[in-house]
Amino acid sequence: MELQNKEFLEIPSAEHDWITDIELRNIVQSFNQAYPVPEQAIYKAFERKDEITPILLEIIQVVADDPALVGDEEKDFLVAMILLAAFKETKAFEYFIKMALWDEDQAEWLLGDVHLEYFTSFLAATYNGDFSQIRKVIEHKEACLYSRTQALEIPGWLAVHKLVERETIEDYLLTLIRSPLVKQDGYLTGSLIVEVCKLQIHAAREQIPSLYKKGLADPFCISEEGANEYFMKSRAACEEEIKKARSFHFPSTPEGIIKEVAWLYRTPKAEEENDDDDNEEETNDGDDHSLCGDICRYKNKFFYDDEPIAVTKIGRNQKCYCGSGKKYKKCCLMIDEEYKNTEYYL
């Protein structure tokens, strides 16, 4: 994006003359190129990591402070976010927190699926030691629901890596599950239960059945039976599950980032272009097993039909066909994408 205000981050002239600065900004400008993926620019960013980091920080600071400045075709700030996470740049943490506090419309419009897929990774990779900021996101009623649920994954990660005292984390989650927060949203409450179970906070176990009974917890996140199973595992097994979670293993090589950017560019801010398709109902030929052809979700289980069925085409932003009430892209889309590669689809 075009940066006109030079007051955000001062670049020492002794290390960055104007020619160097222009070269670096040209690299960043290449990130707006959607096809092909700007592989050379990403390699150069890694080669000149120390020099380009201040510019990447400048970009995401502008976006975090004033999202309205982002142009319709600009993607450089998304790549900047991914690179800063790959660099484990702790100075980026405060800007990611600001973005996490955006409301759903801002987060959806500017970040799209990168918000759902990466935000836990961004927060973990750039964590600067300020746990109060994670708490702020979790507890902020106006923040996007998916920012809050992704932030909920961070406390357990902090505990198992001993970045925050485990007792502090357990006390905090115990306080949350006994607070009015559980009445705000079933998906948020379900996500909280997942984290309580992973850390095996037995003091909170007695609260869980009542949350399901009152309809306050979404069983899509975890069923009551699934929650009980966690408490039967060993602590070591639960901690290992947290450590191995994909969210906490963000790529740190140019090749890994190139793959992530390739995925990112198929769901950019310009997703509005796909909305035209969302408003058109098309019946697919049953022979091609449409994305939602013959797979459905019911209480975390999958069922496949023997015969393909014709269904109405579902747009990414429409409500999911499974009846969850969530948008298709935030519900069954990923499952359907995986299903396309199975023998049932083929």
Coordinates of C-alpha atoms in Angstrom, one line a residue:
M1 CA 0.0 0.0 0.0
E2 CA 1.1 3.6 -0.6
L3 CA 2.6 5.0 2.6
Q4 CA 2.7 8.8 2.7
N5 CA 3.1 9.4 6.4
K6 CA 6.7 8.9 7.4
E7 CA 6.0 9.4 11.1
F8 CA 5.0 5.8 11.8
L9 CA 8.4 4.3 11.9
E10 CA 11.6 6.2 11.4
I11 CA 14.2 4.4 9.3
P12 CA 17.8 5.3 10.3
S13 CA 19.4 7.1 7.3
A14 CA 22.8 5.7 8.2
E15 CA 21.6 2.2 7.4
H16 CA 18.9 2.9 4.9
D17 CA 19.6 5.5 2.2
W18 CA 16.8 6.5 -0.2
I19 CA 18.0 4.1 -2.9
T20 CA 17.8 1.1 -0.5
D21 CA 14.5 2.3 0.8
I22 CA 13.0 2.4 -2.8
E23 CA 14.4 -1.1 -3.5
L24 CA 12.7 -2.5 -0.4
R25 CA 9.4 -0.8 -1.1
N26 CA 9.5 -2.2 -4.6
I27 CA 9.8 -5.7 -3.1
V28 CA 6.8 -5.0 -0.9
Q29 CA 4.9 -3.5 -3.8
S30 CA 5.3 -6.9 -5.6
F31 CA 3.2 -8.5 -2.9
N32 CA 0.1 -6.9 -4.6
Q33 CA 0.7 -9.2 -7.5
A34 CA -1.8 -12.0 -7.3
Y35 CA -0.7 -14.2 -10.2
P36 CA 1.8 -15.6 -10.3
V37 CA 2.7 -15.6 -6.7
P38 CA 5.6 -13.2 -6.1
E39 CA 8.1 -15.8 -5.2
Q40 CA 11.2 -13.8 -5.9
A41 CA 9.9 -10.9 -3.8
I42 CA 9.4 -13.3 -0.9
Y43 CA 12.9 -14.8 -1.2
K44 CA 14.3 -11.3 -1.3
A45 CA 12.3 -10.4 1.8
F46 CA 13.9 -13.3 3.7
E47 CA 17.4 -12.3 2.4
R48 CA 16.9 -8.7 3.6
K49 CA 14.8 -9.5 6.7
D50 CA 16.4 -6.9 9.0
E51 CA 16.1 -4.2 6.4
I52 CA 12.5 -4.9 5.3
T53 CA 11.0 -5.6 8.7
P54 CA 10.5 -1.9 9.6
I55 CA 8.6 -1.4 6.3
L56 CA 6.4 -4.4 7.0
L57 CA 5.7 -3.1 10.4
E58 CA 4.9 0.3 9.0
I59 CA 2.3 -1.2 6.6
I60 CA 0.4 -3.2 9.2
Q61 CA 0.5 -0.3 11.6
V62 CA -1.3 1.9 9.1
V63 CA -3.9 -0.8 8.4
A64 CA -4.4 -1.6 12.1
D65 CA -4.9 2.1 12.9
D66 CA -7.1 3.0 10.0
P67 CA -8.5 0.1 8.0
A68 CA -10.2 2.6 5.6
L69 CA -6.9 3.3 4.0
V70 CA -6.7 -0.1 2.4
G71 CA -7.4 -0.1 -1.3
D72 CA -9.5 -2.6 -3.0
E73 CA -6.7 -4.4 -4.8
E74 CA -4.0 -4.2 -2.1
K75 CA -2.8 -7.4 -0.6
D76 CA 0.7 -6.3 0.5
F77 CA -0.5 -5.9 4.1
L78 CA -1.7 -9.5 4.2
V79 CA 1.7 -10.8 3.0
A80 CA 3.4 -8.4 5.5
M81 CA 1.4 -10.0 8.3
I82 CA 2.5 -13.5 7.2
L83 CA 6.1 -12.5 6.9
L84 CA 6.2 -10.8 10.3
A85 CA 4.8 -14.0 11.8
A86 CA 7.4 -16.1 10.0
F87 CA 10.1 -13.7 11.3
K88 CA 8.6 -14.0 14.8
E89 CA 8.6 -10.2 15.1
T90 CA 7.3 -9.3 18.5
K91 CA 6.8 -5.6 17.5
A92 CA 3.9 -6.8 15.3
F93 CA 2.0 -8.3 18.2
E94 CA 0.3 -5.0 19.2
Y95 CA -0.9 -4.4 15.7
F96 CA -2.3 -7.9 15.4
I97 CA -4.1 -7.3 18.7
K98 CA -5.7 -4.1 17.2
M99 CA -6.9 -6.1 14.2
A100 CA -8.2 -8.8 16.5
L101 CA -10.4 -6.2 18.2
W102 CA -12.0 -5.2 14.9
D103 CA -15.7 -6.0 14.6
E104 CA -16.9 -8.8 12.3
D105 CA -17.6 -6.6 9.3
Q106 CA -14.1 -5.1 9.3
A107 CA -12.3 -8.4 9.9
E108 CA -14.4 -10.2 7.3
W109 CA -13.9 -7.5 4.7
L110 CA -10.2 -6.8 5.1
L111 CA -8.9 -10.2 6.2
G112 CA -11.3 -12.7 4.8
D113 CA -10.2 -16.3 5.4
V114 CA -6.7 -15.4 6.4
H115 CA -8.4 -14.2 9.6
L116 CA -9.9 -17.6 10.3
E117 CA -6.9 -19.6 9.2
Y118 CA -4.0 -17.7 10.6
F119 CA -4.8 -15.4 13.5
T120 CA -3.9 -17.9 16.2
S121 CA -0.6 -18.4 14.5
F122 CA 0.0 -14.6 14.2
L123 CA -0.6 -14.0 17.9
A124 CA 1.5 -17.0 19.0
A125 CA 4.4 -16.3 16.7
T126 CA 4.7 -12.6 17.7
Y127 CA 3.7 -12.9 21.3
N128 CA 5.5 -10.2 23.3
G129 CA 4.8 -11.3 26.8
D130 CA 1.8 -9.2 27.5
F131 CA -1.0 -11.7 28.4
S132 CA -3.4 -8.9 29.2
Q133 CA -3.7 -8.2 25.5
I134 CA -4.9 -11.8 24.8
R135 CA -7.4 -11.4 27.6
K136 CA -8.6 -8.2 26.1
V137 CA -9.5 -9.9 22.8
I138 CA -11.2 -12.8 24.5
E139 CA -13.3 -10.6 26.6
H140 CA -14.2 -7.9 24.1
K141 CA -17.9 -8.3 23.2
E142 CA -17.7 -6.2 20.1
A143 CA -14.7 -8.0 18.6
C144 CA -15.2 -10.5 15.8
L145 CA -16.3 -13.9 17.2
Y146 CA -13.5 -15.7 15.3
S147 CA -10.8 -13.4 16.7
R148 CA -12.0 -14.2 20.2
T149 CA -12.1 -18.0 19.6
Q150 CA -8.7 -18.0 18.1
A151 CA -7.3 -15.9 21.0
L152 CA -8.8 -18.6 23.3
E153 CA -6.2 -21.1 21.9
I154 CA -3.3 -18.9 23.1
P155 CA -3.6 -19.4 27.0
G156 CA -3.1 -23.2 26.8
W157 CA -0.1 -22.7 24.5
L158 CA 1.4 -20.2 26.9
A159 CA 0.9 -22.6 29.8
V160 CA 2.5 -25.7 28.2
H161 CA 5.5 -23.6 27.0
K162 CA 5.8 -22.1 30.4
L163 CA 5.5 -18.5 29.1
V164 CA 2.8 -17.9 31.7
E165 CA 2.4 -19.8 34.9
R166 CA 0.0 -22.7 34.4
E167 CA -1.8 -21.8 37.6
T168 CA -2.5 -18.3 36.3
I169 CA -3.9 -19.7 33.0
E170 CA -6.1 -22.2 34.8
D171 CA -7.4 -19.6 37.2
Y172 CA -8.2 -17.3 34.2
L173 CA -10.1 -20.0 32.2
L174 CA -11.9 -21.1 35.3
T175 CA -13.0 -17.6 35.9
L176 CA -14.3 -17.3 32.3
I177 CA -16.3 -20.5 32.4
R178 CA -18.1 -19.3 35.6
S179 CA -18.7 -15.8 34.1
P180 CA -21.5 -14.3 32.0
L181 CA -19.2 -14.7 29.0
V182 CA -20.7 -18.2 28.5
K183 CA -24.0 -16.6 27.7
Q184 CA -22.7 -14.5 24.9
D185 CA -22.3 -17.1 22.1
G186 CA -22.5 -20.9 21.9
Y187 CA -19.5 -21.2 19.6
L188 CA -17.4 -19.0 22.0
T189 CA -18.5 -21.1 25.0
G190 CA -17.8 -24.3 23.1
S191 CA -14.3 -23.1 22.2
L192 CA -13.7 -22.2 25.9
I193 CA -14.7 -25.7 26.9
V194 CA -12.2 -27.1 24.4
E195 CA -9.4 -25.2 26.0
V196 CA -10.5 -26.1 29.5
C197 CA -10.5 -29.7 28.6
K198 CA -7.1 -29.6 26.9
L199 CA -5.6 -28.2 30.1
Q200 CA -7.7 -30.6 32.2
I201 CA -9.0 -28.0 34.6
H202 CA -10.9 -30.4 36.8
A203 CA -12.3 -27.5 38.9
A204 CA -14.3 -26.4 35.8
R205 CA -15.5 -29.9 34.9
E206 CA -18.6 -29.6 37.1
Q207 CA -19.7 -26.6 35.1
I208 CA -19.6 -28.3 31.7
P209 CA -22.8 -30.5 31.8
S210 CA -25.0 -27.6 32.8
L211 CA -23.7 -25.5 29.8
Y212 CA -24.8 -28.2 27.4
K213 CA -28.1 -28.7 29.2
K214 CA -28.9 -25.0 29.0
G215 CA -27.9 -24.9 25.4
L216 CA -25.1 -22.4 26.0
A217 CA -22.4 -24.6 24.4
D218 CA -22.2 -25.4 20.7
P219 CA -21.6 -29.2 20.4
F220 CA -20.0 -28.6 17.1
C221 CA -16.8 -27.4 18.9
I222 CA -16.8 -30.4 21.2
S223 CA -19.6 -32.7 22.5
E224 CA -20.2 -33.3 26.1
E225 CA -18.9 -36.9 25.6
G226 CA -15.8 -35.5 23.9
A227 CA -15.2 -33.2 26.8
N228 CA -15.4 -36.1 29.3
E229 CA -12.9 -38.1 27.2
Y230 CA -10.3 -35.3 27.5
F231 CA -10.4 -35.6 31.3
M232 CA -9.7 -39.3 31.0
K233 CA -6.4 -38.7 29.1
S234 CA -3.1 -38.1 30.7
R235 CA -1.9 -34.5 31.2
A236 CA 1.1 -35.3 29.0
A237 CA -1.1 -36.4 26.2
C238 CA -3.1 -33.3 26.3
E239 CA -0.1 -31.0 26.4
E240 CA 1.4 -32.9 23.5
E241 CA -1.8 -32.2 21.5
I242 CA -1.5 -28.5 22.2
K243 CA 2.2 -28.5 21.2
K244 CA 1.5 -30.3 17.9
A245 CA -1.4 -28.1 16.9
R246 CA -1.0 -26.8 13.4
S247 CA -1.7 -23.2 14.6
F248 CA 1.5 -23.2 16.5
H249 CA 3.8 -24.4 13.7
F250 CA 3.8 -21.5 11.3
P251 CA 6.2 -21.8 8.3
S252 CA 9.5 -20.1 8.8
T253 CA 11.1 -20.7 5.4
P254 CA 10.6 -18.9 2.1
E255 CA 9.2 -22.1 0.5
G256 CA 6.7 -22.5 3.3
I257 CA 5.5 -18.9 3.1
I258 CA 5.2 -19.1 -0.7
K259 CA 2.8 -22.0 -0.2
E260 CA 0.8 -20.0 2.3
V261 CA 0.6 -16.9 0.1
A262 CA -0.5 -19.1 -2.8
W263 CA -3.4 -20.2 -0.7
L264 CA -4.0 -16.7 0.6
Y265 CA -4.4 -15.2 -2.9
R266 CA -7.4 -17.4 -3.6
T267 CA -9.3 -15.7 -0.8
P268 CA -8.3 -12.0 -0.9
K269 CA -10.1 -8.9 0.2
A270 CA -11.5 -8.8 -3.3
E271 CA -13.7 -11.7 -2.4
E272 CA -16.5 -9.3 -3.3
E273 CA -16.0 -10.6 -6.9
N274 CA -17.3 -14.0 -5.7
D275 CA -20.4 -12.5 -4.1
D276 CA -22.1 -12.3 -7.6
D277 CA -21.9 -16.1 -7.6
D278 CA -23.3 -16.3 -4.1
N279 CA -26.5 -14.6 -5.2
E280 CA -27.1 -17.0 -8.1
E281 CA -28.7 -20.3 -7.4
E282 CA -27.4 -23.0 -9.7
T283 CA -28.2 -26.7 -9.6
N284 CA -25.1 -28.7 -10.3
D285 CA -25.2 -31.9 -12.3
G286 CA -25.3 -34.7 -9.8
D287 CA -22.6 -36.6 -11.7
D288 CA -19.9 -34.2 -10.6
H289 CA -20.5 -34.3 -6.9
S290 CA -20.7 -30.6 -6.1
L291 CA -18.8 -29.3 -3.1
C292 CA -21.6 -30.2 -0.9
G293 CA -22.8 -33.1 -3.0
D294 CA -23.2 -36.0 -0.6
I295 CA -21.5 -35.1 2.6
C296 CA -23.2 -33.7 5.7
R297 CA -22.2 -33.0 9.2
Y298 CA -24.2 -34.1 12.2
K299 CA -22.8 -33.9 15.7
N300 CA -19.2 -34.0 14.5
K301 CA -19.7 -37.2 12.4
F302 CA -19.7 -37.6 8.7
F303 CA -22.1 -39.6 6.5
Y304 CA -21.6 -40.4 2.8
D305 CA -24.5 -41.4 0.5
D306 CA -24.1 -44.2 -2.0
E307 CA -25.5 -42.1 -4.8
P308 CA -24.6 -38.5 -5.7
I309 CA -27.3 -35.9 -5.2
A310 CA -27.9 -32.6 -7.0
V311 CA -27.8 -29.6 -4.7
T312 CA -28.0 -25.9 -5.1
K313 CA -24.6 -24.2 -5.4
I314 CA -23.6 -22.6 -2.1
G315 CA -21.6 -19.4 -2.1
R316 CA -18.8 -19.0 0.4
N317 CA -20.6 -16.3 2.3
Q318 CA -24.0 -18.0 2.4
K319 CA -25.2 -20.0 5.4
C320 CA -23.9 -23.6 5.4
Y321 CA -26.1 -26.3 4.1
C322 CA -25.5 -28.4 7.3
G323 CA -27.8 -26.2 9.3
S324 CA -25.2 -24.9 11.8
G325 CA -26.2 -21.3 11.0
K326 CA -22.5 -20.4 10.2
K327 CA -21.2 -19.2 6.9
Y328 CA -20.3 -22.0 4.5
K329 CA -16.6 -21.0 4.3
K330 CA -16.4 -21.1 8.1
C331 CA -18.1 -24.4 8.5
C332 CA -18.1 -27.2 5.9
L333 CA -16.1 -25.7 3.1
M334 CA -12.8 -27.1 4.3
I335 CA -14.3 -30.5 4.8
D336 CA -15.8 -30.5 1.4
E337 CA -12.5 -29.5 -0.1
E338 CA -10.8 -32.5 1.5
Y339 CA -13.8 -34.7 0.5
K340 CA -13.2 -33.8 -3.2
N341 CA -9.9 -35.7 -3.0
T342 CA -11.4 -38.9 -1.5
E343 CA -12.5 -42.1 -3.2
Y344 CA -16.1 -41.1 -2.5
Y345 CA -15.8 -38.1 -4.6
L346 CA -13.6 -39.6 -7.3

